[in-house]
CSV table of C-alpha atoms in Angstrom, one decimal:
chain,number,residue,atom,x,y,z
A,1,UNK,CA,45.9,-58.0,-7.6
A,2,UNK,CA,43.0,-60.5,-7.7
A,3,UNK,CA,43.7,-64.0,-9.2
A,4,UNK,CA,40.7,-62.7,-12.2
A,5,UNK,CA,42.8,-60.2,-13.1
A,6,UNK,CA,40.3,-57.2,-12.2
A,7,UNK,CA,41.4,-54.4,-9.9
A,8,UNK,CA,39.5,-54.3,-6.7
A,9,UNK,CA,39.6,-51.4,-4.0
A,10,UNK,CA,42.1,-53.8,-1.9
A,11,UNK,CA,44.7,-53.0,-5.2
A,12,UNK,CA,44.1,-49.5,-5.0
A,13,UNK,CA,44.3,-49.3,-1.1
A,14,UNK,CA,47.5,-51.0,-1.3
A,15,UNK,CA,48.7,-48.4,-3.7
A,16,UNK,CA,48.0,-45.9,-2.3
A,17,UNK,CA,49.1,-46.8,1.5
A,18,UNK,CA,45.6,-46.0,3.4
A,19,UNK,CA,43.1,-48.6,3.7
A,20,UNK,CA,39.9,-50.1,2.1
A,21,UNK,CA,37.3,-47.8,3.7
A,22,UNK,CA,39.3,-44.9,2.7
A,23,UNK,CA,39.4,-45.8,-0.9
A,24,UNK,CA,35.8,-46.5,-0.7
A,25,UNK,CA,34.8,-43.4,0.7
A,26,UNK,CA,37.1,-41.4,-1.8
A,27,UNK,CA,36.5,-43.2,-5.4
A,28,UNK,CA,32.3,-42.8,-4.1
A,29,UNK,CA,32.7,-38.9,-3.1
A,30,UNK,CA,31.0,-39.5,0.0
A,31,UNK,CA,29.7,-36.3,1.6
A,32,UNK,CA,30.7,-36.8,5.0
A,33,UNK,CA,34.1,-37.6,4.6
A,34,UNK,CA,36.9,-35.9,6.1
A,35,UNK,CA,40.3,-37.1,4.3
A,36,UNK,CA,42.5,-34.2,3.1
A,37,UNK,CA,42.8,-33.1,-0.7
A,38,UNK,CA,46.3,-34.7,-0.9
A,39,UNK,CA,45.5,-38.4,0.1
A,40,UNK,CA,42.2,-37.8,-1.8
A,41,UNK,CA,44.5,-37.1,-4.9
A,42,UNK,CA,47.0,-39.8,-4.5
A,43,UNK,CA,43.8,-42.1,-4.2
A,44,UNK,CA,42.4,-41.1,-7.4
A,45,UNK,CA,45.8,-41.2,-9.5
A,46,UNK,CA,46.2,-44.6,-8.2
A,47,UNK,CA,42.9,-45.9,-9.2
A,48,UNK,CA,43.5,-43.8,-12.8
A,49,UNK,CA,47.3,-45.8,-12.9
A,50,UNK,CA,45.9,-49.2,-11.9
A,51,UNK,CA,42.7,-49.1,-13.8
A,52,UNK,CA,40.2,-49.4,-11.7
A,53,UNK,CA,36.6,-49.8,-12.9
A,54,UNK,CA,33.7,-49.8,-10.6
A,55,UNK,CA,31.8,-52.9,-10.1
A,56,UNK,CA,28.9,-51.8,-11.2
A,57,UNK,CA,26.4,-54.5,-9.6
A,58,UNK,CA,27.7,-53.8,-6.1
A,59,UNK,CA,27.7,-50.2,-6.8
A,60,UNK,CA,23.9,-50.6,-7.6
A,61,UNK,CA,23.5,-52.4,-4.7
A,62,UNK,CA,25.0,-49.6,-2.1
A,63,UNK,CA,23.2,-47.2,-4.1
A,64,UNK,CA,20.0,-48.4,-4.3
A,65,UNK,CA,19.8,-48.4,-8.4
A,66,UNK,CA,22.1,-48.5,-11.3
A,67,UNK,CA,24.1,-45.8,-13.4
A,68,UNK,CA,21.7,-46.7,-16.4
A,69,UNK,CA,19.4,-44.0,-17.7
A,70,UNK,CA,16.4,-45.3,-19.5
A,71,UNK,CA,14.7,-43.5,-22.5
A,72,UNK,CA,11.5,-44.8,-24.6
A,73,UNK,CA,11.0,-43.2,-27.9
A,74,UNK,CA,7.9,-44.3,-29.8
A,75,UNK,CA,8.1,-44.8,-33.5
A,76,UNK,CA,6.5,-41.9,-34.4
A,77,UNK,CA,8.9,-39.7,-32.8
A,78,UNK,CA,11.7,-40.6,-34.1
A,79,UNK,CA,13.5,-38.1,-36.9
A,80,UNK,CA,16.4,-35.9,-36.5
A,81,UNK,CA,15.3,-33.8,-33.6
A,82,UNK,CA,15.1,-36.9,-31.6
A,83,UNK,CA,18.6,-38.3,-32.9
A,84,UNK,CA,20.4,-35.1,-31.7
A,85,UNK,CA,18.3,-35.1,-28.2
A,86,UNK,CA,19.6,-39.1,-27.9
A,87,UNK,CA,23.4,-37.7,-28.9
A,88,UNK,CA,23.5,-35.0,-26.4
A,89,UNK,CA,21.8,-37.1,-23.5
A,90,UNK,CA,24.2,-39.9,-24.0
A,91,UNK,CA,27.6,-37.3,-23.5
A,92,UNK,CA,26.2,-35.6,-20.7
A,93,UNK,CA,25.4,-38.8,-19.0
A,94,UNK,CA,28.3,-40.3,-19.5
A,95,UNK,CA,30.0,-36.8,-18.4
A,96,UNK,CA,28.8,-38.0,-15.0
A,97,UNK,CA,29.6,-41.5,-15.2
A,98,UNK,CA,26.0,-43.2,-16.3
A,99,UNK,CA,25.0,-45.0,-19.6
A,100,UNK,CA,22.1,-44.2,-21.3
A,101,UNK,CA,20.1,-46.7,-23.0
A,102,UNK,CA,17.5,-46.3,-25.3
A,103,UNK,CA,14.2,-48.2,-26.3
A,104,UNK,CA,12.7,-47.4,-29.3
A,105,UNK,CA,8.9,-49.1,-30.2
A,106,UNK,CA,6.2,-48.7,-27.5
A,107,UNK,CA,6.7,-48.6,-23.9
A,108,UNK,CA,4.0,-50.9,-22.8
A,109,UNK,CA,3.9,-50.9,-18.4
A,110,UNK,CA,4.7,-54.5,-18.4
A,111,UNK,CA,7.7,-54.6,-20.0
A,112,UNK,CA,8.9,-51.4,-18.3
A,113,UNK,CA,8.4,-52.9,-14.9
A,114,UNK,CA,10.5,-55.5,-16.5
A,115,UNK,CA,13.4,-53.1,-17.2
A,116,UNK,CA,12.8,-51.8,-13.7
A,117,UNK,CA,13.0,-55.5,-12.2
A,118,UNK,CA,16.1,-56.4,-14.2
A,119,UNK,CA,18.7,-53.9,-13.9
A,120,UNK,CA,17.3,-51.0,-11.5
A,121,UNK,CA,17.6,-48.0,-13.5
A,122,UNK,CA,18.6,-44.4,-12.3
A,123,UNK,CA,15.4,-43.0,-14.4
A,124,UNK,CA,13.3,-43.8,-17.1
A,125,UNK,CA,12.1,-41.0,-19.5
A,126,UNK,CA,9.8,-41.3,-22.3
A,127,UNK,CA,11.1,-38.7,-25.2
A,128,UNK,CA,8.8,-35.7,-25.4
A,129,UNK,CA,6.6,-36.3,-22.0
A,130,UNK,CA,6.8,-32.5,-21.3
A,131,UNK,CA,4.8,-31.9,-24.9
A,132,UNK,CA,2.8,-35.2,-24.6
A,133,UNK,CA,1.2,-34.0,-21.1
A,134,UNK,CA,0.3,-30.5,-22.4
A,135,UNK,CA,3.6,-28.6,-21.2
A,136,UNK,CA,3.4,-25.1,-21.8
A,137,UNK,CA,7.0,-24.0,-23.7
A,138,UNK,CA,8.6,-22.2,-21.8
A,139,UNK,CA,11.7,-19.0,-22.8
A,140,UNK,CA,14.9,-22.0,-23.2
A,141,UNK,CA,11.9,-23.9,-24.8
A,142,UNK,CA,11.4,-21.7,-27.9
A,143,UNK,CA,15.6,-20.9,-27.9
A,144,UNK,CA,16.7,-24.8,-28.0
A,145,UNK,CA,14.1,-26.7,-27.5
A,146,UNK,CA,11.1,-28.6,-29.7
A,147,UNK,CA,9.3,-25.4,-30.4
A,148,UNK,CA,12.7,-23.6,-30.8
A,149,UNK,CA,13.5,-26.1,-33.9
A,150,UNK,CA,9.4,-25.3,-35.5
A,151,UNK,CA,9.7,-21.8,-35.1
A,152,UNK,CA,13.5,-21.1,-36.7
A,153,UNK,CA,12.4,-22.9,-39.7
A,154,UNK,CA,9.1,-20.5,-39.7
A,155,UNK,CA,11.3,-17.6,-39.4
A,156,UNK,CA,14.0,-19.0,-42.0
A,157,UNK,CA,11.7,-18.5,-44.6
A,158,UNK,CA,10.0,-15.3,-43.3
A,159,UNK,CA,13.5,-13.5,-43.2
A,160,UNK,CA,13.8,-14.6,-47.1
A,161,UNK,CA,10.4,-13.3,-48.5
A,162,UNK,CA,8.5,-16.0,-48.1
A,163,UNK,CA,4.8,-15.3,-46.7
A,164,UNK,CA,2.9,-18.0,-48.2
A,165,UNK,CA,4.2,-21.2,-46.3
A,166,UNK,CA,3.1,-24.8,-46.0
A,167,UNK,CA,4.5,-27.0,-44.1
A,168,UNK,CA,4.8,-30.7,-45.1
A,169,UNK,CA,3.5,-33.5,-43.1
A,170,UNK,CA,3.9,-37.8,-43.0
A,171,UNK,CA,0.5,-38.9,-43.3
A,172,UNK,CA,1.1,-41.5,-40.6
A,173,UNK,CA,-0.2,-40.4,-37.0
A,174,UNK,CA,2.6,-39.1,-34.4
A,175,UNK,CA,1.8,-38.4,-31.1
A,176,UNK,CA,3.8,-35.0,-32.2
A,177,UNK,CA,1.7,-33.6,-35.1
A,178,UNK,CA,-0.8,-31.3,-33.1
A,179,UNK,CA,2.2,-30.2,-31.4
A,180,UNK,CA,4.3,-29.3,-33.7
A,181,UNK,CA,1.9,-27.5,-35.5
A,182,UNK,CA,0.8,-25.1,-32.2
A,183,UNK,CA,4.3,-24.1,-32.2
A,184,UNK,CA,4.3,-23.1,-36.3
A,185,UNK,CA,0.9,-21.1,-35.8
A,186,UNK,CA,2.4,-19.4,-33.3
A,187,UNK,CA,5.5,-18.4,-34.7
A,188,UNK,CA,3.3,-17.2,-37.8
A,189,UNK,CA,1.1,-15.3,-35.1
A,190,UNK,CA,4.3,-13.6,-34.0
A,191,UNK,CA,5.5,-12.7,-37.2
A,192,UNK,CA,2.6,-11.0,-38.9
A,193,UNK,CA,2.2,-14.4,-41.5
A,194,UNK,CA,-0.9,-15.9,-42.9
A,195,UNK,CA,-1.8,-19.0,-41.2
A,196,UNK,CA,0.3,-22.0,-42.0
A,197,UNK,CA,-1.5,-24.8,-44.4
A,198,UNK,CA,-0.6,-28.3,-43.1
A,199,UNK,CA,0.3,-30.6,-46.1
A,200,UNK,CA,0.0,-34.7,-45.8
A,201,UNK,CA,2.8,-36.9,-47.5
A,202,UNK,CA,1.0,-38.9,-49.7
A,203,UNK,CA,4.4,-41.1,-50.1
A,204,UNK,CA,7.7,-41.4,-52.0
A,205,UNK,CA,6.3,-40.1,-55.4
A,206,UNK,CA,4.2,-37.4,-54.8
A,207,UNK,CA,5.6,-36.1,-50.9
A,208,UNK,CA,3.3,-33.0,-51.6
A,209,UNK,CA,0.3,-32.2,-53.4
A,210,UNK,CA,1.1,-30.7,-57.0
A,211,UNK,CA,-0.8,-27.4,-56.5
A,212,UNK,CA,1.8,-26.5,-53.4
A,213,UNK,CA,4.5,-27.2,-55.5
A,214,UNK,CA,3.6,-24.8,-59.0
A,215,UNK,CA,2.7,-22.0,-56.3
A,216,UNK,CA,5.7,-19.4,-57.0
A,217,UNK,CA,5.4,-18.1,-53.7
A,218,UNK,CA,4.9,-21.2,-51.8
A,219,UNK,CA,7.5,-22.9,-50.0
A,220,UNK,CA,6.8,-26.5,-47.8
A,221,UNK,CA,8.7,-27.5,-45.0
């Protein structure tokens, strides 16, 4: 084993009893190769029994990038929805053996190039482009995605009486606001509702105007 202590492909070629190319074309599932299912195997357990970790800077080097994933949120869009999209992106990436990082704040171009200089990521994706370039939703849109989330709230209410709905607002911009709110007309459209009355946080104390909240019939989001 090497004299640092970390296993190297040499370690698991010696294991294993087939040589360094073998191991290299195994461990990286390279398409073309032509080694049978059982050395594959005994490969593989002896990596699993001796530890072996990718290096990742030589593995970004023979493939051209890293295993990082790069997402940009912008302060306005961050919330809930965004925290469960972040969750579910990180375990499917790491499913397939990438990490995801995120970057919260503004994206300026600079100081992405930067991140693209420094560590070569897989992609870069900026939370919501589909929505922020006009992206019409589509049928898995309105089941799971951000127009699915506006309209089962919509349809929450509608299901319990409710016909009179307002939906609560921060009064700060986000990029989202407009968006969001297409998707809550239409769901009203769709259900026969009056239109939906958009309400603007006015802060901690008073998070909707008093009128909305002595209407009996009247329910904020």
């Amino acid at each position: 084993m090497a004299g640092s202590g970390r296993v190297t492909l040499n370690d698991v070629a010696a294991a294993s009893g087939v040589s360094r190319a073998t191991v290299s074309f195994v461990l990286n599932d390279d398409p073309n190769q032509t080694i049978s299912p059982a050395t594959q195997e005994r490969v593989r357990q002896a990596a699993r029994d001796l530890g072996y970790v990718p290096h990742g800077i030589a593995r970004a080097l023979r493939e051209g990038s890293s295993r990082i994933v790069v997402l940009d949120i912008d302060w306005g869009l961050e919330g809930n929805y965004s925290r469960s999209y972040i969750r579910g992106l990180d375990d499917e990436l790491a499913a397939h053996d990438h990490v995801l990082l995120v970057r919260h704040g503004h994206g300026a171009p600079h100081s992405t190039q930067q991140v693209l200089d420094t560590i070569t990521p897989r992609a870069v994706l900026r939370f919501a482009e589909a929505y922020l370039s006009g992206h019409e939703p589509d049928a898995e849109d309105w089941k799971n995605g951000f127009a699915g989330h506006a309209a089962l709230q919509i349809r929450y209410l509608a299901e319990r009486g409710h016909t009179n709905i307002a939906m609560a607002l921060p009064d700060s911009d986000s990029p989202l606001t407009e968006v969001r709110l297409r998707f809550v007309h239409e769901t009203a459209d769709v259900l026969g509702l009056p239109a939906i009355t958009p309400s603007w946080c006015r802060g901690q104390e008073r998070p909707v105007p008093w009128p909305l909240r002595r209407s009996a019939r009247r329910t904020s989001l």
